[in-house]
Amino acid sequence: MHDVRELINQGDEAVRRLARRGYSLDLESLTALQDRRKSGIQEVDTLRAESKRIASEVGQNARNGNDVEALKETARKVKSQIREAEQAIEQAEAQLATALLGIPNIPSDDAPDGDSEEFAVEQRKVGNPPVFPFAPKDHVDLGESMGILDFARATKLSGPRFSVLRGAGAALERALASLFLELHTQRHGYIEHSVPFLVTRETMTGTGQLPKFEADLFKTSLADRDLFLIPTAEVPLTNLYANEIISPDQLPIALTALTPCFRSEAGSYGRDTRGLIRQHQFTKVEMVRITSADRARTEMEAMVGHAEACLKELDLSYRVVTLAAGDTGFSAQLTYDLEVWLPSQNTYREISSVSDFGTFQGRRAGIRTRDENGKTIPAATINGSGLPLGRTLAAVLEQHQQADGSVLLPHALTKYLGFRRINSDGTTSQE
């Protein structure tokens, strides 16, 4: 969320920068709403001063034995005017808040121009994509032939775009989660949390999912409130500190959690609907960091390294790209995507996004800290995937597949699995 004063002060510069992400800022309407609010406050202040003056005059006349009925009537009229002016202020503030909630974050100047993945700028490649002396299978064919992935029974249970993992497949998913959480908590300094999977409308609004993306969310309700299934653990983790003031000596705060994630993926039918790439329910390890605005970029770079560490442990080939301004998420000002190589598609596909939100979420959720003078200021937030289990499992199967239809798993997983190879029939062995 923006400080309306900053947007108005930036003027045409704010309009230009938001246009880079395809958003047309109606600065005139914002200014008009802010002026209405300011003039309403001034009017109330004037009326209250007048009310105070009349009250004093009533008291003085009463003490002198003069008739005060006319003055009392005037006082009643002024109080009525105050109530009307206060209602006008509330209306202007509500309209202003609604307008501000719909304005995306201003993209960083470091984000390249463009509005799609075609305009992403590659930062680096790590590892050479594997070259096979045979035609590589995709993870669906591999998993189903082994009997460790079952999409047909998942469809019977829940409809399309769900999955069932069994045997070595379920064990592999669990091992990935254990590896990632151990890396983040033991090596990278994150504190693991177990959080609710259902959250309130206010919580979703705090991180920017609402009001804009309600169509992408699954919603239910209790008697007294709406509840939404989380699309990512970023939502509950970040909002743990909503409406709190964090002491500067506590920063940065580093949080991680393993949760299911639920997304309707409205409008994405036909895109990546085969296999584990884009599902309505998937499991993911998430990372969140809360810091001061001047440290946000440094913390973001650190988080990218934490996500990369997961891929390196799994001997996966990947690359890091900077997303274009017009392809950056609503709440983010800069995003790095980590893209893993999928042999079946002969291309890199996104497996983690690490985003710097600046103070955008801090303002929305009321997450604050203090500057060197003790003044309360919004905190900055960063989040990233570290990593999604389904997409990672797909990449592991595809990049480590063997000519005989088996998969030789990375050494880093052996201590969690107790086996190294998933054979073509779904059984397991040490080598």
CSV table of N, CA and C in Angstrom, one decimal, residues 319-425:
chain,number,residue,atom,x,y,z
A,319,ARG,N,18.8,-21.4,-13.6
A,319,ARG,CA,19.3,-20.1,-13.9
A,319,ARG,C,18.6,-19.1,-13.0
A,320,VAL,N,19.1,-17.9,-12.9
A,320,VAL,CA,18.5,-16.8,-12.2
A,320,VAL,C,18.2,-15.7,-13.1
A,321,VAL,N,17.0,-15.2,-13.2
A,321,VAL,CA,16.6,-14.1,-14.0
A,321,VAL,C,15.9,-12.9,-13.2
A,322,THR,N,16.0,-11.7,-13.7
A,322,THR,CA,15.3,-10.6,-13.2
A,322,THR,C,14.1,-10.4,-14.0
A,323,LEU,N,12.9,-10.4,-13.4
A,323,LEU,CA,11.7,-10.2,-14.1
A,323,LEU,C,11.5,-8.8,-14.6
A,324,ALA,N,10.8,-8.6,-15.7
A,324,ALA,CA,10.5,-7.3,-16.2
A,324,ALA,C,9.5,-6.6,-15.4
A,325,ALA,N,9.5,-5.3,-15.4
A,325,ALA,CA,8.6,-4.5,-14.6
A,325,ALA,C,7.2,-4.9,-14.7
A,326,GLY,N,6.7,-5.1,-16.0
A,326,GLY,CA,5.3,-5.5,-16.2
A,326,GLY,C,5.0,-6.9,-15.9
A,327,ASP,N,6.0,-7.7,-15.6
A,327,ASP,CA,5.7,-9.1,-15.2
A,327,ASP,C,5.9,-9.4,-13.7
A,328,THR,N,6.2,-8.3,-13.0
A,328,THR,CA,6.4,-8.4,-11.6
A,328,THR,C,5.1,-8.4,-10.8
A,329,GLY,N,5.0,-9.2,-9.8
A,329,GLY,CA,3.8,-9.4,-9.0
A,329,GLY,C,3.3,-8.1,-8.4
A,330,PHE,N,2.0,-8.0,-8.1
A,330,PHE,CA,1.3,-6.8,-7.7
A,330,PHE,C,2.0,-6.1,-6.5
A,331,SER,N,2.4,-6.9,-5.5
A,331,SER,CA,3.0,-6.3,-4.3
A,331,SER,C,4.5,-6.0,-4.4
A,332,ALA,N,5.2,-6.6,-5.4
A,332,ALA,CA,6.6,-6.6,-5.4
A,332,ALA,C,7.1,-5.4,-6.2
A,333,GLN,N,8.3,-4.9,-5.8
A,333,GLN,CA,9.0,-3.9,-6.6
A,333,GLN,C,10.1,-4.4,-7.4
A,334,LEU,N,10.6,-5.6,-7.0
A,334,LEU,CA,11.7,-6.3,-7.8
A,334,LEU,C,11.6,-7.8,-7.5
A,335,THR,N,11.7,-8.6,-8.5
A,335,THR,CA,11.6,-10.1,-8.4
A,335,THR,C,12.7,-10.8,-9.2
A,336,TYR,N,13.4,-11.7,-8.5
A,336,TYR,CA,14.3,-12.6,-9.2
A,336,TYR,C,13.5,-14.0,-9.3
A,337,ASP,N,13.5,-14.6,-10.4
A,337,ASP,CA,13.0,-15.9,-10.6
A,337,ASP,C,14.2,-16.9,-10.7
A,338,LEU,N,14.1,-18.0,-10.0
A,338,LEU,CA,15.0,-19.1,-10.2
A,338,LEU,C,14.2,-20.1,-11.1
A,339,GLU,N,14.9,-20.5,-12.2
A,339,GLU,CA,14.2,-21.3,-13.2
A,339,GLU,C,15.1,-22.6,-13.3
A,340,VAL,N,14.4,-23.8,-13.1
A,340,VAL,CA,15.1,-25.0,-13.1
A,340,VAL,C,14.9,-25.6,-14.5
A,341,TRP,N,15.9,-26.4,-15.0
A,341,TRP,CA,15.9,-27.0,-16.3
A,341,TRP,C,15.0,-28.2,-16.3
A,342,LEU,N,14.0,-28.3,-17.2
A,342,LEU,CA,13.1,-29.4,-17.4
A,342,LEU,C,13.5,-30.1,-18.8
A,343,PRO,N,14.2,-31.2,-18.8
A,343,PRO,CA,14.6,-31.8,-20.0
A,343,PRO,C,13.4,-32.1,-21.0
A,344,SER,N,12.2,-32.5,-20.4
A,344,SER,CA,11.1,-32.9,-21.3
A,344,SER,C,10.6,-31.7,-22.1
A,345,GLN,N,10.8,-30.5,-21.5
A,345,GLN,CA,10.3,-29.2,-22.2
A,345,GLN,C,11.5,-28.5,-22.9
A,346,ASN,N,12.7,-29.0,-22.6
A,346,ASN,CA,13.9,-28.4,-23.2
A,346,ASN,C,14.0,-26.9,-22.9
A,347,THR,N,13.7,-26.6,-21.7
A,347,THR,CA,13.7,-25.1,-21.3
A,347,THR,C,13.8,-25.0,-19.8
A,348,TYR,N,14.0,-23.8,-19.3
A,348,TYR,CA,14.0,-23.5,-17.9
A,348,TYR,C,12.6,-23.1,-17.5
A,349,ARG,N,12.2,-23.5,-16.3
A,349,ARG,CA,10.9,-23.2,-15.8
A,349,ARG,C,11.0,-22.7,-14.4
A,350,GLU,N,10.2,-21.7,-14.1
A,350,GLU,CA,10.2,-21.0,-12.7
A,350,GLU,C,10.0,-22.1,-11.6
A,351,ILE,N,10.8,-22.0,-10.6
A,351,ILE,CA,10.7,-22.9,-9.5
A,351,ILE,C,10.6,-22.1,-8.2
A,352,SER,N,11.2,-20.9,-8.2
A,352,SER,CA,11.1,-20.0,-7.0
A,352,SER,C,11.1,-18.6,-7.5
A,353,SER,N,10.3,-17.8,-6.8
A,353,SER,CA,10.4,-16.3,-7.0
A,353,SER,C,10.8,-15.7,-5.7
A,354,VAL,N,11.7,-14.8,-5.7
A,354,VAL,CA,12.2,-14.1,-4.5
A,354,VAL,C,11.9,-12.6,-4.8
A,355,SER,N,11.1,-12.0,-4.0
A,355,SER,CA,10.6,-10.6,-4.2
A,355,SER,C,10.9,-9.7,-3.1
A,356,ASP,N,11.3,-8.5,-3.5
A,356,ASP,CA,11.5,-7.4,-2.5
A,356,ASP,C,10.2,-6.5,-2.6
A,357,PHE,N,9.5,-6.4,-1.5
A,357,PHE,CA,8.3,-5.6,-1.5
A,357,PHE,C,8.5,-4.2,-1.0
A,358,GLY,N,9.7,-3.9,-0.6
A,358,GLY,CA,9.9,-2.6,0.1
A,358,GLY,C,9.0,-2.5,1.3
A,359,THR,N,8.4,-1.3,1.5
A,359,THR,CA,7.5,-1.1,2.6
A,359,THR,C,6.0,-1.3,2.2
A,360,PHE,N,5.8,-1.8,1.0
A,360,PHE,CA,4.4,-1.9,0.5
A,360,PHE,C,3.5,-2.8,1.4
A,361,GLN,N,4.0,-4.0,1.8
A,361,GLN,CA,3.2,-4.9,2.6
A,361,GLN,C,3.3,-4.3,4.1
A,362,GLY,N,4.4,-3.7,4.5
A,362,GLY,CA,4.5,-3.2,5.8
A,362,GLY,C,3.4,-2.1,6.1
A,363,ARG,N,3.1,-1.3,5.1
A,363,ARG,CA,2.1,-0.3,5.2
A,363,ARG,C,0.7,-0.9,5.3
A,364,ARG,N,0.5,-1.9,4.4
A,364,ARG,CA,-0.8,-2.5,4.3
A,364,ARG,C,-1.2,-3.3,5.6
A,365,ALA,N,-0.2,-4.0,6.2
A,365,ALA,CA,-0.4,-4.8,7.3
A,365,ALA,C,-0.1,-4.1,8.6
A,366,GLY,N,0.4,-2.9,8.6
A,366,GLY,CA,0.8,-2.2,9.8
A,366,GLY,C,2.0,-2.8,10.5
A,367,ILE,N,3.0,-3.3,9.8
A,367,ILE,CA,4.2,-3.8,10.3
A,367,ILE,C,5.2,-2.7,10.4
A,368,ARG,N,5.6,-2.3,11.6
A,368,ARG,CA,6.4,-1.1,11.7
A,368,ARG,C,7.7,-1.4,12.5
A,369,THR,N,8.7,-0.5,12.4
A,369,THR,CA,9.9,-0.5,13.2
A,369,THR,C,10.1,1.0,13.5
A,370,ARG,N,11.3,1.3,14.0
A,370,ARG,CA,11.7,2.6,14.3
A,370,ARG,C,13.0,3.0,13.6
A,371,ASP,N,13.1,4.3,13.2
A,371,ASP,CA,14.3,4.8,12.7
A,371,ASP,C,15.3,5.2,13.8
A,372,GLU,N,16.5,5.8,13.4
A,372,GLU,CA,17.5,6.1,14.3
A,372,GLU,C,17.1,7.2,15.3
A,373,ASN,N,16.0,7.9,15.0
A,373,ASN,CA,15.5,8.9,15.9
A,373,ASN,C,14.3,8.4,16.7
A,374,GLY,N,14.0,7.2,16.6
A,374,GLY,CA,12.9,6.6,17.4
A,374,GLY,C,11.5,6.8,16.7
A,375,LYS,N,11.5,7.4,15.5
A,375,LYS,CA,10.2,7.6,14.8
A,375,LYS,C,9.7,6.3,14.3
A,376,THR,N,8.4,6.0,14.4
A,376,THR,CA,7.8,4.8,13.8
A,376,THR,C,7.7,4.9,12.3
A,377,ILE,N,8.2,3.8,11.6
A,377,ILE,CA,8.2,3.8,10.2
A,377,ILE,C,7.8,2.4,9.7
A,378,PRO,N,7.3,2.2,8.5
A,378,PRO,CA,6.9,0.9,8.0
A,378,PRO,C,8.2,0.0,7.8
A,379,ALA,N,8.0,-1.2,8.1
A,379,ALA,CA,9.1,-2.2,7.9
A,379,ALA,C,9.1,-2.7,6.5
A,380,ALA,N,10.2,-3.2,6.0
A,380,ALA,CA,10.2,-3.8,4.7
A,380,ALA,C,10.1,-5.3,4.8
A,381,THR,N,9.6,-6.0,3.7
A,381,THR,CA,9.4,-7.4,3.7
A,381,THR,C,10.0,-8.0,2.4
A,382,ILE,N,10.5,-9.2,2.5
A,382,ILE,CA,11.0,-10.0,1.4
A,382,ILE,C,10.5,-11.4,1.5
A,383,ASN,N,10.1,-12.0,0.4
A,383,ASN,CA,9.7,-13.5,0.6
A,383,ASN,C,10.2,-14.2,-0.7
A,384,GLY,N,10.3,-15.5,-0.5
A,384,GLY,CA,10.6,-16.4,-1.6
A,384,GLY,C,10.3,-17.8,-1.3
A,385,SER,N,10.2,-18.6,-2.4
A,385,SER,CA,10.0,-20.0,-2.3
A,385,SER,C,11.3,-20.7,-2.0
A,386,GLY,N,11.2,-21.7,-1.1
A,386,GLY,CA,12.5,-22.4,-0.8
A,386,GLY,C,12.3,-23.8,-0.4
A,387,LEU,N,11.7,-24.7,-1.2
A,387,LEU,CA,11.2,-24.6,-2.5
A,387,LEU,C,9.8,-25.2,-2.6
A,388,PRO,N,9.1,-25.1,-3.7
A,388,PRO,CA,7.8,-25.9,-3.9
A,388,PRO,C,8.2,-27.4,-4.1
A,389,LEU,N,7.5,-28.3,-3.4
A,389,LEU,CA,7.9,-29.7,-3.4
A,389,LEU,C,7.5,-30.3,-4.8
A,390,GLY,N,6.3,-30.0,-5.3
A,390,GLY,CA,5.9,-30.7,-6.6
A,390,GLY,C,6.8,-30.3,-7.7
A,391,ARG,N,7.1,-29.1,-8.0
A,391,ARG,CA,8.0,-28.7,-9.1
A,391,ARG,C,9.4,-29.2,-8.9
A,392,THR,N,9.8,-29.2,-7.7
A,392,THR,CA,11.2,-29.7,-7.4
A,392,THR,C,11.2,-31.2,-7.7
A,393,LEU,N,10.2,-31.9,-7.2
A,393,LEU,CA,10.1,-33.4,-7.5
A,393,LEU,C,10.1,-33.7,-8.9
A,394,ALA,N,9.4,-32.9,-9.7
A,394,ALA,CA,9.4,-33.1,-11.2
A,394,ALA,C,10.8,-32.9,-11.8
A,395,ALA,N,11.5,-31.8,-11.3
A,395,ALA,CA,12.8,-31.6,-11.8
A,395,ALA,C,13.8,-32.7,-11.5
A,396,VAL,N,13.7,-33.2,-10.2
A,396,VAL,CA,14.6,-34.2,-9.8
A,396,VAL,C,14.4,-35.5,-10.6
A,397,LEU,N,13.1,-35.9,-10.8
A,397,LEU,CA,12.8,-37.0,-11.7
A,397,LEU,C,13.4,-36.9,-13.1
A,398,GLU,N,13.1,-35.7,-13.6
A,398,GLU,CA,13.5,-35.5,-15.0
A,398,GLU,C,15.0,-35.4,-15.2
A,399,GLN,N,15.7,-34.6,-14.4
A,399,GLN,CA,17.1,-34.4,-14.6
A,399,GLN,C,18.0,-35.6,-14.2
A,400,HIS,N,17.4,-36.4,-13.3
A,400,HIS,CA,18.2,-37.6,-12.8
A,400,HIS,C,17.7,-38.9,-13.3
A,401,GLN,N,16.9,-38.9,-14.3
A,401,GLN,CA,16.4,-40.2,-14.9
A,401,GLN,C,17.6,-40.9,-15.6
A,402,GLN,N,17.4,-42.2,-15.7
A,402,GLN,CA,18.4,-43.1,-16.3
A,402,GLN,C,17.8,-43.8,-17.5
A,403,ALA,N,18.7,-44.4,-18.3
A,403,ALA,CA,18.3,-45.0,-19.5
A,403,ALA,C,17.3,-46.2,-19.3
A,404,ASP,N,17.5,-46.9,-18.1
A,404,ASP,CA,16.6,-48.1,-17.8
A,404,ASP,C,15.3,-47.7,-17.2
A,405,GLY,N,15.0,-46.4,-17.1
A,405,GLY,CA,13.7,-46.0,-16.6
A,405,GLY,C,13.7,-45.7,-15.1
A,406,SER,N,14.9,-45.9,-14.5
A,406,SER,CA,15.0,-45.6,-13.0
A,406,SER,C,15.4,-44.1,-12.8
A,407,VAL,N,15.5,-43.7,-11.6
A,407,VAL,CA,15.9,-42.4,-11.2
A,407,VAL,C,17.0,-42.5,-10.1
A,408,LEU,N,18.2,-42.0,-10.4
A,408,LEU,CA,19.2,-42.0,-9.4
A,408,LEU,C,19.2,-40.7,-8.6
A,409,LEU,N,18.8,-40.7,-7.4
A,409,LEU,CA,18.5,-39.5,-6.6
A,409,LEU,C,19.8,-38.9,-6.1
A,410,PRO,N,19.8,-37.6,-5.8
A,410,PRO,CA,21.0,-36.9,-5.3
A,410,PRO,C,21.4,-37.4,-3.9
A,411,HIS,N,22.7,-37.4,-3.6
A,411,HIS,CA,23.2,-37.9,-2.4
A,411,HIS,C,22.6,-37.2,-1.2
A,412,ALA,N,22.2,-35.9,-1.3
A,412,ALA,CA,21.7,-35.1,-0.2
A,412,ALA,C,20.4,-35.7,0.4
A,413,LEU,N,19.7,-36.5,-0.4
A,413,LEU,CA,18.4,-37.0,0.0
A,413,LEU,C,18.5,-38.4,0.7
A,414,THR,N,19.7,-39.0,0.6
A,414,THR,CA,19.8,-40.4,1.0
A,414,THR,C,19.5,-40.5,2.5
A,415,LYS,N,20.0,-39.6,3.3
A,415,LYS,CA,19.8,-39.7,4.8
A,415,LYS,C,18.3,-39.6,5.2
A,416,TYR,N,17.5,-39.0,4.4
A,416,TYR,CA,16.1,-38.9,4.7
A,416,TYR,C,15.3,-40.0,4.1
A,417,LEU,N,15.8,-40.6,3.0
A,417,LEU,CA,15.1,-41.7,2.3
A,417,LEU,C,15.5,-43.1,2.7
A,418,GLY,N,16.8,-43.3,2.9
A,418,GLY,CA,17.3,-44.7,3.2
A,418,GLY,C,17.5,-45.4,1.9
A,419,PHE,N,17.3,-44.8,0.8
A,419,PHE,CA,17.6,-45.4,-0.5
A,419,PHE,C,18.1,-44.3,-1.5
A,420,ARG,N,18.8,-44.8,-2.6
A,420,ARG,CA,19.4,-43.8,-3.5
A,420,ARG,C,18.7,-43.9,-4.9
A,421,ARG,N,18.1,-45.0,-5.2
A,421,ARG,CA,17.5,-45.2,-6.6
A,421,ARG,C,16.1,-45.6,-6.5
A,422,ILE,N,15.2,-45.0,-7.3
A,422,ILE,CA,13.9,-45.5,-7.5
A,422,ILE,C,13.9,-46.3,-8.8
A,423,ASN,N,13.7,-47.6,-8.8
A,423,ASN,CA,13.7,-48.4,-9.9
A,423,ASN,C,12.5,-48.2,-10.8
A,424,SER,N,12.6,-48.7,-12.0
A,424,SER,CA,11.6,-48.5,-13.0
A,424,SER,C,10.2,-49.1,-12.6
A,425,ASP,N,10.2,-50.0,-11.7
A,425,ASP,CA,9.0,-50.6,-11.2
A,425,ASP,C,8.5,-50.0,-9.9
